[in-house]
Amino acid sequence: ALADYIVPDTHNFESWGFTAPWGGVASKATTARWPVVAPATHRTADGQPVSMEAFCIAVAKRLRLPGFGDQAITDPQGNTLPLNRAEDFYLRVAANIAFMGKTPVAPANQEDITLTGVSRILPAIQHTLKADEVGRVAFIYSRGGRFAPEDSGYTEQRLGNAWKKPLQIWNADVAAHRHAITGERFSGCPVWYPARLSDGRAIDDQFPIGQWPLKLISFKSNTMSSSTAGIPRLHHVKPANLVALNPQDGERYGLQHGDRVRIITPGGQVVAQISLLNGVMPGVIAIEHGYGHREMGATQHSLDGVPMPYDPQIRAGINLNDLGFADPTRTITNTWLDWVSGAAVRQGLPAKIERI
């Protein structure tokens, strides 16, 4: 969160970007984001908004890294194209999307451009892209992306975009490697392991279920994320996050819907209001992610003695990160990391609960 004071970045409403839906959407789709408001950050010497893209490109050019500068990109005809600005990258990605598949999208007409506000970015599109790309990229942005027909995701009762390659059950490359800490050989085929610490010991051996009877998980919020935490209206809709327990566990611990409890893990404790929901598996505490920030505008800071704006509401709710703990089997203190991937573990944390 403090990084914005070192390299100021743009908000998602001020920036370019692309996203694709997860696997639950059967038809092909890609969204396209473009700046709907002018960035509030300062401008660089050549007029660009200060952003992570501008910073990375400037550093790469100063280091004379290949792939940046006036002759960074080569098109299929062998022409060299620049990569000096965020638009040089994102607008060409949009052009690739526009021409993908059997048939490219149609060029946008004047009505498309005017009604959707794409006219504001049309000068940048015209300055960056080739003539035959301009109208099609304008079409992409006027629709907010490119979306295949919904029925293209299915053929009768089968998936339309089928995976036609063989399913690889055995992976010899994985089987040839060993775990870097324990020396245990990895399995070359799918296999179940209990949640493990760095030395291979099962988490339930270190933190017995008798003492830590619950498992803590997180789930994504339908309102709050790192990019929406500063939006007051969303806090009005849901001021604090959902902390859910199965009704069977509620009866087990003498809890009613709305009771305040203390959630304890080997690494910390927080106070929360419990909701009893049948959608949560017995033995699990489910915490809605995206709340309880300490930074991101939640705490006031001063620059050169001038207090910066902040909003205490961003601190509302609890944050699963405050309940993480150090792996006791490591020689050097570090968080509990996934045994294979090395990612910080945030699912299945041992926990217990106390009514307040």
Tab-separated table of C-alpha atoms in Angstrom:
chain	number	residue	atom	x	y	z
A	1	ALA	CA	0.000	0.000	0.000
A	2	LEU	CA	2.874	2.380	0.706
A	3	ALA	CA	4.271	1.718	-2.778
A	4	ASP	CA	1.947	4.358	-4.242
A	5	TYR	CA	3.964	6.985	-2.412
A	6	ILE	CA	7.110	5.733	-4.193
A	7	VAL	CA	5.675	4.898	-7.627
A	8	PRO	CA	2.231	6.543	-7.862
A	9	ASP	CA	-0.114	4.393	-9.934
A	10	THR	CA	-3.438	4.955	-11.620
A	11	HIS	CA	-6.832	3.695	-10.451
A	12	ASN	CA	-8.685	1.151	-12.561
A	13	PHE	CA	-10.999	3.918	-13.811
A	14	GLU	CA	-7.918	5.809	-15.035
A	15	SER	CA	-6.089	2.988	-16.766
A	16	TRP	CA	-6.038	0.508	-19.634
A	17	GLY	CA	-6.472	-3.228	-19.152
A	18	PHE	CA	-7.951	-6.560	-20.216
A	19	THR	CA	-9.581	-9.380	-18.278
A	20	ALA	CA	-11.066	-12.739	-19.185
A	21	PRO	CA	-13.828	-14.576	-17.302
A	22	TRP	CA	-12.969	-17.712	-15.365
A	23	GLY	CA	-13.739	-21.234	-16.506
A	24	GLY	CA	-17.415	-21.038	-15.598
A	25	VAL	CA	-18.073	-19.013	-18.769
A	26	ALA	CA	-18.120	-21.456	-21.681
A	27	SER	CA	-18.108	-18.934	-24.545
A	28	LYS	CA	-14.949	-16.995	-25.374
A	29	ALA	CA	-14.792	-13.455	-24.005
A	30	THR	CA	-12.287	-10.708	-23.242
A	31	THR	CA	-13.134	-7.392	-21.635
A	32	ALA	CA	-11.293	-4.198	-22.598
A	33	ARG	CA	-10.853	-1.341	-20.119
A	34	TRP	CA	-9.958	2.211	-21.105
A	35	PRO	CA	-9.509	5.384	-19.020
A	36	VAL	CA	-12.925	6.907	-18.390
A	37	VAL	CA	-11.451	9.824	-16.435
A	38	ALA	CA	-8.112	11.616	-16.683
A	39	PRO	CA	-5.569	10.201	-14.195
A	40	ALA	CA	-5.103	12.315	-11.077
A	41	THR	CA	-1.376	11.549	-10.944
A	42	HIS	CA	1.267	14.027	-12.081
A	43	ARG	CA	2.626	14.003	-15.627
A	44	THR	CA	6.067	12.914	-16.777
A	45	ALA	CA	8.324	15.208	-18.782
A	46	ASP	CA	6.856	13.858	-22.039
A	47	GLY	CA	3.259	14.270	-20.856
A	48	GLN	CA	2.389	10.735	-19.720
A	49	PRO	CA	0.416	10.170	-16.509
A	50	VAL	CA	2.727	8.835	-13.812
A	51	SER	CA	1.852	5.133	-13.512
A	52	MET	CA	3.397	1.705	-13.077
A	53	GLU	CA	3.536	1.273	-16.871
A	54	ALA	CA	5.286	4.623	-17.342
A	55	PHE	CA	7.732	3.761	-14.555
A	56	CYS	CA	8.589	0.296	-15.920
A	57	ILE	CA	9.051	1.581	-19.474
A	58	ALA	CA	11.262	4.464	-18.299
A	59	VAL	CA	13.435	2.155	-16.179
A	60	ALA	CA	13.747	-0.361	-19.023
A	61	LYS	CA	14.785	2.360	-21.459
A	62	ARG	CA	17.329	3.755	-18.992
A	63	LEU	CA	18.788	0.246	-18.615
A	64	ARG	CA	18.697	-0.160	-22.415
A	65	LEU	CA	16.722	-3.376	-22.176
A	66	PRO	CA	15.541	-4.882	-25.466
A	67	GLY	CA	11.855	-4.642	-26.269
A	68	PHE	CA	11.432	-1.010	-25.205
A	69	GLY	CA	11.841	2.300	-26.996
A	70	ASP	CA	11.288	3.434	-30.562
A	71	GLN	CA	11.968	0.085	-32.271
A	72	ALA	CA	10.646	-2.350	-29.697
A	73	ILE	CA	7.964	-4.373	-31.495
A	74	THR	CA	8.091	-6.105	-34.878
A	75	ASP	CA	4.852	-6.669	-36.782
A	76	PRO	CA	4.220	-9.592	-39.211
A	77	GLN	CA	5.407	-7.453	-42.128
A	78	GLY	CA	8.743	-6.767	-40.441
A	79	ASN	CA	7.998	-3.147	-39.519
A	80	THR	CA	9.286	-1.930	-36.156
A	81	LEU	CA	6.899	-0.204	-33.771
A	82	PRO	CA	7.547	1.790	-30.571
A	83	LEU	CA	6.863	0.943	-26.938
A	84	ASN	CA	7.212	4.257	-25.144
A	85	ARG	CA	3.770	4.646	-23.568
A	86	ALA	CA	1.075	2.469	-22.017
A	87	GLU	CA	-1.053	3.030	-25.130
A	88	ASP	CA	1.653	1.509	-27.330
A	89	PHE	CA	1.116	-1.791	-25.526
A	90	TYR	CA	-2.599	-1.889	-24.694
A	91	LEU	CA	-3.925	-0.566	-28.007
A	92	ARG	CA	-1.902	-3.161	-29.917
A	93	VAL	CA	-3.277	-5.880	-27.653
A	94	ALA	CA	-6.729	-4.576	-28.574
A	95	ALA	CA	-5.780	-4.817	-32.253
A	96	ASN	CA	-4.723	-8.446	-31.771
A	97	ILE	CA	-8.075	-9.189	-30.121
A	98	ALA	CA	-9.960	-7.423	-32.912
A	99	PHE	CA	-8.320	-9.579	-35.607
A	100	MET	CA	-8.391	-12.907	-33.715
A	101	GLY	CA	-10.280	-15.932	-34.967
A	102	LYS	CA	-11.720	-16.688	-38.370
A	103	THR	CA	-13.227	-13.235	-38.887
A	104	PRO	CA	-12.124	-9.879	-37.434
A	105	VAL	CA	-14.669	-7.599	-35.816
A	106	ALA	CA	-16.388	-4.956	-37.922
A	107	PRO	CA	-15.147	-1.353	-37.797
A	108	ALA	CA	-17.058	0.913	-35.420
A	109	ASN	CA	-19.382	3.448	-36.997
A	110	GLN	CA	-19.675	7.063	-35.906
A	111	GLU	CA	-22.710	6.312	-33.751
A	112	ASP	CA	-20.774	3.617	-31.847
A	113	ILE	CA	-17.922	6.026	-31.179
A	114	THR	CA	-20.093	8.966	-30.149
A	115	LEU	CA	-22.603	7.185	-27.908
A	116	THR	CA	-19.993	5.203	-25.949
A	117	GLY	CA	-17.504	8.021	-25.401
A	118	VAL	CA	-14.757	6.237	-27.347
A	119	SER	CA	-14.333	9.556	-29.161
A	120	ARG	CA	-12.241	10.644	-26.166
A	121	ILE	CA	-9.603	7.991	-26.864
A	122	LEU	CA	-9.941	7.990	-30.655
A	123	PRO	CA	-6.981	10.396	-31.144
A	124	ALA	CA	-4.715	7.989	-29.216
A	125	ILE	CA	-6.008	5.053	-31.288
A	126	GLN	CA	-5.387	6.917	-34.544
A	127	HIS	CA	-1.925	8.046	-33.443
A	128	THR	CA	-0.834	4.556	-32.356
A	129	LEU	CA	-2.371	2.086	-34.810
A	130	LYS	CA	-2.477	1.444	-38.540
A	131	ALA	CA	-5.399	2.751	-40.571
A	132	ASP	CA	-7.076	-0.667	-40.966
A	133	GLU	CA	-6.828	-1.277	-37.198
A	134	VAL	CA	-8.342	1.996	-35.978
A	135	GLY	CA	-12.029	1.281	-36.656
A	136	ARG	CA	-11.890	-2.295	-35.387
A	137	VAL	CA	-10.150	-1.307	-32.148
A	138	ALA	CA	-12.720	1.460	-31.678
A	139	PHE	CA	-15.380	-1.263	-32.053
A	140	ILE	CA	-13.699	-3.356	-29.320
A	141	TYR	CA	-13.700	-0.434	-26.888
A	142	SER	CA	-17.234	0.648	-27.794
A	143	ARG	CA	-18.435	-2.825	-26.711
A	144	GLY	CA	-16.186	-3.070	-23.664
A	145	GLY	CA	-14.352	-6.045	-25.163
A	146	ARG	CA	-14.991	-8.885	-27.566
A	147	PHE	CA	-17.596	-11.516	-26.781
A	148	ALA	CA	-18.491	-14.647	-28.716
A	149	PRO	CA	-22.211	-15.496	-28.952
A	150	GLU	CA	-23.401	-17.123	-25.746
A	151	ASP	CA	-24.583	-20.276	-27.523
A	152	SER	CA	-21.087	-20.803	-28.977
A	153	GLY	CA	-20.051	-22.224	-25.619
A	154	TYR	CA	-22.097	-25.378	-26.199
A	155	THR	CA	-22.787	-27.847	-28.999
A	156	GLU	CA	-26.000	-29.651	-28.104
A	157	GLN	CA	-25.225	-31.004	-24.618
A	158	ARG	CA	-21.435	-30.727	-24.894
A	159	LEU	CA	-18.963	-27.894	-24.463
A	160	GLY	CA	-18.431	-26.048	-27.723
A	161	ASN	CA	-14.817	-25.072	-27.009
A	162	ALA	CA	-13.634	-28.587	-26.284
A	163	TRP	CA	-10.105	-29.511	-25.198
A	164	LYS	CA	-9.059	-31.849	-28.007
A	165	LYS	CA	-5.587	-32.780	-26.793
A	166	PRO	CA	-4.956	-35.941	-24.741
A	167	LEU	CA	-5.283	-35.614	-20.969
A	168	GLN	CA	-1.868	-36.107	-19.388
A	169	ILE	CA	-2.287	-38.187	-16.244
A	170	TRP	CA	1.432	-38.835	-15.761
A	171	ASN	CA	4.053	-36.068	-15.934
A	172	ALA	CA	7.567	-37.465	-16.051
A	173	ASP	CA	9.174	-34.039	-15.548
A	174	VAL	CA	7.368	-33.547	-12.239
A	175	ALA	CA	8.199	-37.084	-11.101
A	176	ALA	CA	11.909	-36.470	-11.761
A	177	HIS	CA	12.119	-33.624	-9.244
A	178	ARG	CA	12.387	-33.579	-5.475
A	179	HIS	CA	11.167	-31.118	-2.874
A	180	ALA	CA	13.894	-28.543	-2.265
A	181	ILE	CA	13.684	-28.747	1.543
A	182	THR	CA	12.735	-32.333	2.417
A	183	GLY	CA	14.215	-34.150	-0.589
A	184	GLU	CA	10.969	-36.072	-1.041
A	185	ARG	CA	10.288	-36.992	-4.659
A	186	PHE	CA	7.207	-35.410	-6.202
A	187	SER	CA	4.460	-37.613	-7.574
A	188	GLY	CA	4.106	-37.651	-11.339
A	189	CYS	CA	0.346	-38.177	-11.179
A	190	PRO	CA	-2.475	-36.538	-9.204
A	191	VAL	CA	-2.279	-37.417	-5.529
A	192	TRP	CA	-3.768	-36.093	-2.297
A	193	TYR	CA	-1.519	-34.736	0.446
A	194	PRO	CA	-2.681	-33.385	3.789
A	195	ALA	CA	-1.886	-29.708	4.347
A	196	ARG	CA	1.834	-29.628	5.132
A	197	LEU	CA	4.458	-27.484	6.789
A	198	SER	CA	7.876	-26.896	5.230
A	199	ASP	CA	9.417	-30.089	6.654
A	200	GLY	CA	6.592	-32.234	5.263
A	201	ARG	CA	4.814	-32.626	8.581
A	202	ALA	CA	1.008	-32.502	8.419
A	203	ILE	CA	-0.447	-29.296	9.843
A	204	ASP	CA	-2.804	-31.308	12.070
A	205	ASP	CA	0.194	-33.033	13.690
A	206	GLN	CA	1.660	-29.675	14.713
A	207	PHE	CA	-1.682	-28.078	15.610
A	208	PRO	CA	-3.969	-30.953	16.756
A	209	ILE	CA	-7.642	-30.792	15.852
A	210	GLY	CA	-8.518	-31.238	19.528
A	211	GLN	CA	-6.974	-27.835	20.255
A	212	TRP	CA	-7.735	-26.204	16.903
A	213	PRO	CA	-11.077	-27.722	15.819
A	214	LEU	CA	-11.874	-25.303	12.983
A	215	LYS	CA	-10.296	-24.453	9.638
A	216	LEU	CA	-10.190	-20.877	8.390
A	217	ILE	CA	-10.778	-20.046	4.716
A	218	SER	CA	-11.394	-16.886	2.692
A	219	PHE	CA	-13.643	-16.161	-0.260
A	220	LYS	CA	-13.880	-13.258	-2.680
A	221	SER	CA	-16.271	-10.429	-1.946
A	222	ASN	CA	-19.064	-9.392	-4.291
A	223	THR	CA	-18.442	-5.726	-3.444
A	224	MET	CA	-14.958	-5.157	-2.086
A	225	SER	CA	-11.490	-5.598	-3.563
A	226	SER	CA	-8.171	-3.774	-3.624
A	227	SER	CA	-9.498	-1.499	-6.367
A	228	THR	CA	-12.869	-0.734	-4.740
A	229	ALA	CA	-11.887	-0.331	-1.074
A	230	GLY	CA	-11.848	3.445	-1.448
A	231	ILE	CA	-15.396	3.755	-2.847
A	232	PRO	CA	-17.667	5.092	-0.044
A	233	ARG	CA	-20.944	3.952	-1.640
A	234	LEU	CA	-19.860	0.308	-1.539
A	235	HIS	CA	-19.107	0.663	2.166
A	236	HIS	CA	-22.644	2.000	2.585
A	237	VAL	CA	-23.975	-1.188	0.966
A	238	LYS	CA	-21.839	-3.521	3.079
A	239	PRO	CA	-19.916	-1.724	5.873
A	240	ALA	CA	-18.109	-4.855	7.121
A	241	ASN	CA	-17.276	-8.250	5.714
A	242	LEU	CA	-19.151	-11.497	6.156
A	243	VAL	CA	-17.686	-13.982	8.654
A	244	ALA	CA	-19.688	-17.174	8.285
A	245	LEU	CA	-20.092	-20.389	10.265
A	246	ASN	CA	-22.284	-23.428	9.635
A	247	PRO	CA	-25.426	-23.528	11.844
A	248	GLN	CA	-24.296	-26.915	13.218
A	249	ASP	CA	-21.141	-25.243	14.542
A	250	GLY	CA	-23.254	-22.371	15.817
A	251	GLU	CA	-25.261	-24.835	17.911
A	252	ARG	CA	-22.059	-26.600	18.958
A	253	TYR	CA	-20.582	-23.369	20.334
A	254	GLY	CA	-23.842	-21.846	21.562
A	255	LEU	CA	-23.788	-19.063	18.976
A	256	GLN	CA	-26.670	-17.174	17.419
A	257	HIS	CA	-26.686	-15.326	14.105
A	258	GLY	CA	-25.102	-11.904	14.744
A	259	ASP	CA	-23.160	-12.845	17.903
A	260	ARG	CA	-19.707	-11.356	18.409
A	261	VAL	CA	-16.878	-13.865	18.712
A	262	ARG	CA	-13.124	-13.988	19.058
A	263	ILE	CA	-11.394	-15.972	16.285
A	264	ILE	CA	-7.988	-17.301	17.331
A	265	THR	CA	-5.216	-18.902	15.250
A	266	PRO	CA	-1.592	-19.724	16.148
A	267	GLY	CA	-0.668	-16.318	14.705
A	268	GLY	CA	-3.240	-13.913	16.076
A	269	GLN	CA	-6.796	-13.166	17.034
A	270	VAL	CA	-9.592	-10.856	15.873
A	271	VAL	CA	-13.109	-9.981	16.991
A	272	ALA	CA	-15.890	-10.442	14.444
A	273	GLN	CA	-19.661	-10.707	14.088
A	274	ILE	CA	-20.731	-14.190	13.038
A	275	SER	CA	-23.301	-15.092	10.385
A	276	LEU	CA	-24.730	-18.623	10.395
A	277	LEU	CA	-25.001	-19.935	6.832
A	278	ASN	CA	-25.786	-23.414	5.512
A	279	GLY	CA	-23.482	-22.747	2.570
A	280	VAL	CA	-20.416	-23.095	4.787
A	281	MET	CA	-19.075	-26.582	5.451
A	282	PRO	CA	-19.193	-27.713	9.116
A	283	GLY	CA	-15.841	-27.173	10.802
A	284	VAL	CA	-15.022	-24.118	8.677
A	285	ILE	CA	-14.937	-20.368	9.336
A	286	ALA	CA	-15.311	-18.460	6.051
A	287	ILE	CA	-14.076	-14.856	5.901
A	288	GLU	CA	-15.030	-12.525	3.060
A	289	HIS	CA	-11.798	-11.107	1.635
A	290	GLY	CA	-11.237	-7.429	0.808
A	291	TYR	CA	-11.900	-5.725	4.158
A	292	GLY	CA	-9.857	-4.694	7.184
A	293	HIS	CA	-7.142	-2.782	5.332
A	294	ARG	CA	-4.510	-0.941	7.345
A	295	GLU	CA	-3.336	1.119	4.394
A	296	MET	CA	-4.809	1.892	0.945
A	297	GLY	CA	-6.144	5.162	2.348
A	298	ALA	CA	-7.191	3.711	5.715
A	299	THR	CA	-4.412	5.410	7.696
A	300	GLN	CA	-3.353	9.021	7.551
A	301	HIS	CA	0.183	9.797	6.406
A	302	SER	CA	2.016	13.079	5.969
A	303	LEU	CA	4.205	14.171	3.087
A	304	ASP	CA	6.568	17.068	3.830
A	305	GLY	CA	4.475	17.786	6.901
A	306	VAL	CA	1.210	17.959	4.961
A	307	PRO	CA	-1.472	15.476	6.166
A	308	MET	CA	-2.809	13.321	3.343
A	309	PRO	CA	-6.527	12.464	3.017
A	310	TYR	CA	-7.714	9.166	4.474
A	311	ASP	CA	-10.932	7.295	5.225
A	312	PRO	CA	-11.153	5.222	8.442
A	313	GLN	CA	-14.054	3.245	6.933
A	314	ILE	CA	-11.518	1.373	4.785
A	315	ARG	CA	-10.293	-0.279	8.020
A	316	ALA	CA	-13.752	-1.740	8.761
A	317	GLY	CA	-14.092	-5.499	9.024
A	318	ILE	CA	-11.374	-8.079	9.561
A	319	ASN	CA	-8.480	-9.170	7.384
A	320	LEU	CA	-7.475	-12.817	7.103
A	321	ASN	CA	-3.822	-11.741	6.842
A	322	ASP	CA	-3.907	-10.738	10.516
A	323	LEU	CA	-4.546	-14.393	11.402
A	324	GLY	CA	-1.644	-15.909	9.475
A	325	PHE	CA	1.290	-17.407	11.342
A	326	ALA	CA	4.944	-18.343	11.018
A	327	ASP	CA	5.812	-21.918	10.048
A	328	PRO	CA	7.266	-23.387	13.285
A	329	THR	CA	9.308	-25.998	11.384
A	330	ARG	CA	11.494	-23.423	9.597
A	331	THR	CA	14.918	-22.456	10.922
A	332	ILE	CA	14.487	-18.875	9.719
A	333	THR	CA	11.144	-17.285	10.562
A	334	ASN	CA	8.800	-17.119	7.607
A	335	THR	CA	5.088	-17.416	6.947
A	336	TRP	CA	3.455	-20.770	6.293
A	337	LEU	CA	3.994	-21.401	2.581
A	338	ASP	CA	2.391	-23.940	0.284
A	339	TRP	CA	4.492	-27.107	0.241
A	340	VAL	CA	4.701	-27.223	-3.566
A	341	SER	CA	4.093	-23.755	-5.003
A	342	GLY	CA	5.628	-21.606	-2.263
A	343	ALA	CA	2.581	-19.306	-2.152
A	344	ALA	CA	1.457	-17.928	1.209
A	345	VAL	CA	-1.192	-20.230	2.675
A	346	ARG	CA	-4.538	-18.529	3.282
A	347	GLN	CA	-6.871	-21.532	3.237
A	348	GLY	CA	-7.137	-24.177	5.927
A	349	LEU	CA	-5.548	-22.201	8.773
A	350	PRO	CA	-6.102	-23.971	12.123
A	351	ALA	CA	-8.431	-21.931	14.312
A	352	LYS	CA	-10.739	-21.897	17.299
A	353	ILE	CA	-13.577	-19.613	18.316
A	354	GLU	CA	-14.787	-18.043	21.562
A	355	ARG	CA	-18.063	-16.290	22.233
A	356	ILE	CA	-17.682	-12.795	23.684
